[in-house]
Amino acid sequence: MISTIYPQINEKFFFMDKEIIILNVYKIFQLAQVRYVCSQTKFMVDINVLSRSPNKIKSISIKILGEV
């Protein structure tokens, strides 16, 4: 989602292929605090990776870099 329109609190988006709910938006950092629809665990994501539809593109985990 490359746009000047920021997600709103309680709005639903997709983070890759998982549906998430926006809990808070930090515009200055372009980050959003989110949680998966089926979970209460909160985490932060870059708002530019959020989309309105699932993204099935394969990606590489940053964990392959080791202890970063």
mmCIF file of N, CA and C in Angstrom:
data_model
loop_
_atom_site.group_PDB
_atom_site.id
_atom_site.type_symbol
_atom_site.label_atom_id
_atom_site.label_comp_id
_atom_site.label_asym_id
_atom_site.label_seq_id
_atom_site.Cartn_x
_atom_site.Cartn_y
_atom_site.Cartn_z
ATOM 1 N N MET A 1 0.845 -1.178 0.000
ATOM 2 C CA MET A 1 0.000 0.000 0.000
ATOM 3 C C MET A 1 0.883 1.232 0.000
ATOM 4 N N ILE A 2 1.261 1.729 -1.115
ATOM 5 C CA ILE A 2 2.055 2.945 -1.195
ATOM 6 C C ILE A 2 1.091 4.080 -1.492
ATOM 7 N N SER A 3 0.809 4.857 -0.461
ATOM 8 C CA SER A 3 -0.222 5.877 -0.573
ATOM 9 C C SER A 3 -0.062 6.886 0.549
ATOM 10 N N THR A 4 -0.694 8.042 0.406
ATOM 11 C CA THR A 4 -0.692 9.018 1.492
ATOM 12 C C THR A 4 -1.902 8.817 2.393
ATOM 13 N N ILE A 5 -2.771 7.872 2.051
ATOM 14 C CA ILE A 5 -3.930 7.566 2.883
ATOM 15 C C ILE A 5 -3.501 6.516 3.900
ATOM 16 N N TYR A 6 -3.592 6.872 5.169
ATOM 17 C CA TYR A 6 -3.164 5.970 6.227
ATOM 18 C C TYR A 6 -4.320 5.092 6.691
ATOM 19 N N PRO A 7 -4.016 3.876 7.145
ATOM 20 C CA PRO A 7 -5.067 3.014 7.677
ATOM 21 C C PRO A 7 -5.661 3.633 8.941
ATOM 22 N N GLN A 8 -6.904 3.316 9.203
ATOM 23 C CA GLN A 8 -7.597 3.825 10.382
ATOM 24 C C GLN A 8 -7.704 2.723 11.434
ATOM 25 N N ILE A 9 -7.811 3.124 12.688
ATOM 26 C CA ILE A 9 -7.955 2.173 13.792
ATOM 27 C C ILE A 9 -9.207 1.323 13.568
ATOM 28 N N ASN A 10 -9.087 0.037 13.833
ATOM 29 C CA ASN A 10 -10.126 -0.995 13.681
ATOM 30 C C ASN A 10 -10.403 -1.385 12.230
ATOM 31 N N GLU A 11 -9.672 -0.823 11.294
ATOM 32 C CA GLU A 11 -9.823 -1.205 9.895
ATOM 33 C C GLU A 11 -9.128 -2.550 9.671
ATOM 34 N N LYS A 12 -9.654 -3.350 8.756
ATOM 35 C CA LYS A 12 -9.050 -4.646 8.438
ATOM 36 C C LYS A 12 -8.248 -4.542 7.148
ATOM 37 N N PHE A 13 -7.060 -5.158 7.178
ATOM 38 C CA PHE A 13 -6.169 -5.227 6.028
ATOM 39 C C PHE A 13 -5.583 -6.625 5.978
ATOM 40 N N PHE A 14 -4.741 -6.849 4.980
ATOM 41 C CA PHE A 14 -3.991 -8.093 4.905
ATOM 42 C C PHE A 14 -2.515 -7.782 5.058
ATOM 43 N N PHE A 15 -1.853 -8.579 5.882
ATOM 44 C CA PHE A 15 -0.403 -8.555 6.037
ATOM 45 C C PHE A 15 0.072 -9.857 5.405
ATOM 46 N N MET A 16 0.569 -9.751 4.181
ATOM 47 C CA MET A 16 0.850 -10.906 3.318
ATOM 48 C C MET A 16 -0.482 -11.619 3.060
ATOM 49 N N ASP A 17 -0.648 -12.849 3.560
ATOM 50 C CA ASP A 17 -1.909 -13.554 3.299
ATOM 51 C C ASP A 17 -2.784 -13.693 4.539
ATOM 52 N N LYS A 18 -2.436 -12.991 5.617
ATOM 53 C CA LYS A 18 -3.190 -13.067 6.871
ATOM 54 C C LYS A 18 -3.953 -11.769 7.119
ATOM 55 N N GLU A 19 -5.207 -11.903 7.530
ATOM 56 C CA GLU A 19 -6.015 -10.723 7.819
ATOM 57 C C GLU A 19 -5.640 -10.160 9.190
ATOM 58 N N ILE A 20 -5.480 -8.850 9.249
ATOM 59 C CA ILE A 20 -5.101 -8.177 10.491
ATOM 60 C C ILE A 20 -6.060 -7.020 10.768
ATOM 61 N N ILE A 21 -6.034 -6.556 12.017
ATOM 62 C CA ILE A 21 -6.825 -5.399 12.445
ATOM 63 C C ILE A 21 -5.855 -4.327 12.917
ATOM 64 N N ILE A 22 -6.065 -3.098 12.482
ATOM 65 C CA ILE A 22 -5.226 -1.964 12.881
ATOM 66 C C ILE A 22 -5.602 -1.543 14.297
ATOM 67 N N LEU A 23 -4.620 -1.494 15.193
ATOM 68 C CA LEU A 23 -4.848 -1.069 16.571
ATOM 69 C C LEU A 23 -4.410 0.371 16.805
ATOM 70 N N ASN A 24 -3.340 0.770 16.131
ATOM 71 C CA ASN A 24 -2.822 2.131 16.272
ATOM 72 C C ASN A 24 -1.943 2.441 15.061
ATOM 73 N N VAL A 25 -1.855 3.714 14.708
ATOM 74 C CA VAL A 25 -1.046 4.129 13.560
ATOM 75 C C VAL A 25 -0.065 5.200 14.010
ATOM 76 N N TYR A 26 1.206 5.017 13.669
ATOM 77 C CA TYR A 26 2.268 5.977 13.979
ATOM 78 C C TYR A 26 2.742 6.562 12.650
ATOM 79 N N LYS A 27 2.052 7.612 12.200
ATOM 80 C CA LYS A 27 2.294 8.179 10.871
ATOM 81 C C LYS A 27 3.730 8.640 10.680
ATOM 82 N N ILE A 28 4.315 9.254 11.696
ATOM 83 C CA ILE A 28 5.674 9.789 11.566
ATOM 84 C C ILE A 28 6.684 8.684 11.247
ATOM 85 N N PHE A 29 6.419 7.461 11.726
ATOM 86 C CA PHE A 29 7.313 6.325 11.474
ATOM 87 C C PHE A 29 6.778 5.404 10.379
ATOM 88 N N GLN A 30 5.585 5.679 9.891
ATOM 89 C CA GLN A 30 4.894 4.839 8.914
ATOM 90 C C GLN A 30 4.770 3.401 9.410
ATOM 91 N N LEU A 31 4.412 3.277 10.687
ATOM 92 C CA LEU A 31 4.215 1.974 11.312
ATOM 93 C C LEU A 31 2.792 1.866 11.846
ATOM 94 N N ALA A 32 2.322 0.642 11.950
ATOM 95 C CA ALA A 32 1.014 0.391 12.543
ATOM 96 C C ALA A 32 1.153 -0.736 13.553
ATOM 97 N N GLN A 33 0.472 -0.568 14.673
ATOM 98 C CA GLN A 33 0.375 -1.661 15.636
ATOM 99 C C GLN A 33 -0.852 -2.460 15.217
ATOM 100 N N VAL A 34 -0.682 -3.757 15.045
ATOM 101 C CA VAL A 34 -1.744 -4.606 14.515
ATOM 102 C C VAL A 34 -1.842 -5.894 15.318
ATOM 103 N N ARG A 35 -2.894 -6.642 15.021
ATOM 104 C CA ARG A 35 -3.025 -8.009 15.530
ATOM 105 C C ARG A 35 -3.748 -8.821 14.471
ATOM 106 N N TYR A 36 -3.458 -10.121 14.444
ATOM 107 C CA TYR A 36 -4.191 -10.998 13.543
ATOM 108 C C TYR A 36 -5.636 -11.080 14.021
ATOM 109 N N VAL A 37 -6.579 -11.269 13.110
ATOM 110 C CA VAL A 37 -7.997 -11.348 13.454
ATOM 111 C C VAL A 37 -8.244 -12.461 14.470
ATOM 112 N N CYS A 38 -7.526 -13.564 14.347
ATOM 113 C CA CYS A 38 -7.746 -14.734 15.199
ATOM 114 C C CYS A 38 -6.832 -14.775 16.425
ATOM 115 N N SER A 39 -6.172 -13.672 16.763
ATOM 116 C CA SER A 39 -5.214 -13.659 17.870
ATOM 117 C C SER A 39 -5.268 -12.329 18.608
ATOM 118 N N GLN A 40 -4.791 -12.321 19.835
ATOM 119 C CA GLN A 40 -4.710 -11.089 20.617
ATOM 120 C C GLN A 40 -3.284 -10.550 20.679
ATOM 121 N N THR A 41 -2.324 -11.268 20.085
ATOM 122 C CA THR A 41 -0.928 -10.846 20.095
ATOM 123 C C THR A 41 -0.739 -9.626 19.203
ATOM 124 N N LYS A 42 -0.144 -8.567 19.764
ATOM 125 C CA LYS A 42 0.081 -7.321 19.033
ATOM 126 C C LYS A 42 1.498 -7.294 18.474
ATOM 127 N N PHE A 43 1.661 -6.683 17.297
ATOM 128 C CA PHE A 43 2.991 -6.493 16.720
ATOM 129 C C PHE A 43 2.958 -5.289 15.794
ATOM 130 N N MET A 44 4.145 -4.813 15.408
ATOM 131 C CA MET A 44 4.273 -3.626 14.565
ATOM 132 C C MET A 44 4.621 -4.036 13.139
ATOM 133 N N VAL A 45 4.048 -3.314 12.168
ATOM 134 C CA VAL A 45 4.371 -3.544 10.759
ATOM 135 C C VAL A 45 4.518 -2.207 10.046
ATOM 136 N N ASP A 46 5.272 -2.226 8.971
ATOM 137 C CA ASP A 46 5.394 -1.075 8.082
ATOM 138 C C ASP A 46 4.071 -0.949 7.326
ATOM 139 N N ILE A 47 3.442 0.219 7.346
ATOM 140 C CA ILE A 47 2.136 0.360 6.697
ATOM 141 C C ILE A 47 2.205 0.159 5.186
ATOM 142 N N ASN A 48 3.395 0.260 4.619
ATOM 143 C CA ASN A 48 3.540 0.089 3.173
ATOM 144 C C ASN A 48 3.394 -1.359 2.715
ATOM 145 N N VAL A 49 3.420 -2.311 3.634
ATOM 146 C CA VAL A 49 3.248 -3.714 3.246
ATOM 147 C C VAL A 49 1.808 -4.187 3.407
ATOM 148 N N LEU A 50 0.935 -3.335 3.914
ATOM 149 C CA LEU A 50 -0.466 -3.706 4.088
ATOM 150 C C LEU A 50 -1.207 -3.597 2.762
ATOM 151 N N SER A 51 -2.186 -4.479 2.574
ATOM 152 C CA SER A 51 -2.982 -4.429 1.345
ATOM 153 C C SER A 51 -4.431 -4.785 1.646
ATOM 154 N N ARG A 52 -5.291 -4.523 0.682
ATOM 155 C CA ARG A 52 -6.728 -4.812 0.813
ATOM 156 C C ARG A 52 -7.064 -6.249 0.423
ATOM 157 N N SER A 53 -6.123 -6.948 -0.187
ATOM 158 C CA SER A 53 -6.356 -8.334 -0.590
ATOM 159 C C SER A 53 -5.134 -9.173 -0.221
ATOM 160 N N PRO A 54 -5.321 -10.488 -0.043
ATOM 161 C CA PRO A 54 -4.197 -11.348 0.340
ATOM 162 C C PRO A 54 -3.094 -11.347 -0.710
ATOM 163 N N ASN A 55 -1.858 -11.435 -0.231
ATOM 164 C CA ASN A 55 -0.686 -11.465 -1.101
ATOM 165 C C ASN A 55 -0.061 -12.851 -0.971
ATOM 166 N N LYS A 56 -0.100 -13.629 -2.024
ATOM 167 C CA LYS A 56 0.409 -15.008 -1.996
ATOM 168 C C LYS A 56 1.839 -15.125 -2.515
ATOM 169 N N ILE A 57 2.509 -14.001 -2.733
ATOM 170 C CA ILE A 57 3.878 -14.019 -3.248
ATOM 171 C C ILE A 57 4.816 -14.615 -2.200
ATOM 172 N N LYS A 58 5.693 -15.490 -2.635
ATOM 173 C CA LYS A 58 6.675 -16.103 -1.736
ATOM 174 C C LYS A 58 7.683 -15.054 -1.285
ATOM 175 N N SER A 59 8.115 -15.163 -0.036
ATOM 176 C CA SER A 59 9.117 -14.238 0.490
ATOM 177 C C SER A 59 10.163 -15.021 1.274
ATOM 178 N N ILE A 60 11.258 -14.372 1.572
ATOM 179 C CA ILE A 60 12.347 -14.986 2.322
ATOM 180 C C ILE A 60 12.363 -14.387 3.719
ATOM 181 N N SER A 61 12.442 -15.234 4.717
ATOM 182 C CA SER A 61 12.465 -14.779 6.101
ATOM 183 C C SER A 61 13.787 -14.097 6.430
ATOM 184 N N ILE A 62 13.717 -13.036 7.203
ATOM 185 C CA ILE A 62 14.929 -12.342 7.652
ATOM 186 C C ILE A 62 15.715 -13.210 8.641
ATOM 187 N N LYS A 63 15.074 -14.241 9.180
ATOM 188 C CA LYS A 63 15.732 -15.137 10.133
ATOM 189 C C LYS A 63 16.920 -15.869 9.506
ATOM 190 N N ILE A 64 16.959 -15.974 8.172
ATOM 191 C CA ILE A 64 18.089 -16.670 7.536
ATOM 192 C C ILE A 64 19.392 -15.900 7.717
ATOM 193 N N LEU A 65 19.297 -14.632 8.103
ATOM 194 C CA LEU A 65 20.497 -13.834 8.351
ATOM 195 C C LEU A 65 21.134 -14.163 9.696
ATOM 196 N N GLY A 66 20.413 -14.919 10.520
ATOM 197 C CA GLY A 66 20.927 -15.279 11.833
ATOM 198 C C GLY A 66 20.541 -14.256 12.877
ATOM 199 N N GLU A 67 21.313 -14.184 13.922
ATOM 200 C CA GLU A 67 21.058 -13.256 15.027
ATOM 201 C C GLU A 67 21.366 -11.841 14.594
ATOM 202 N N VAL A 68 20.345 -11.073 14.275
ATOM 203 C CA VAL A 68 20.530 -9.693 13.828
ATOM 204 C C VAL A 68 20.059 -8.754 14.904
#
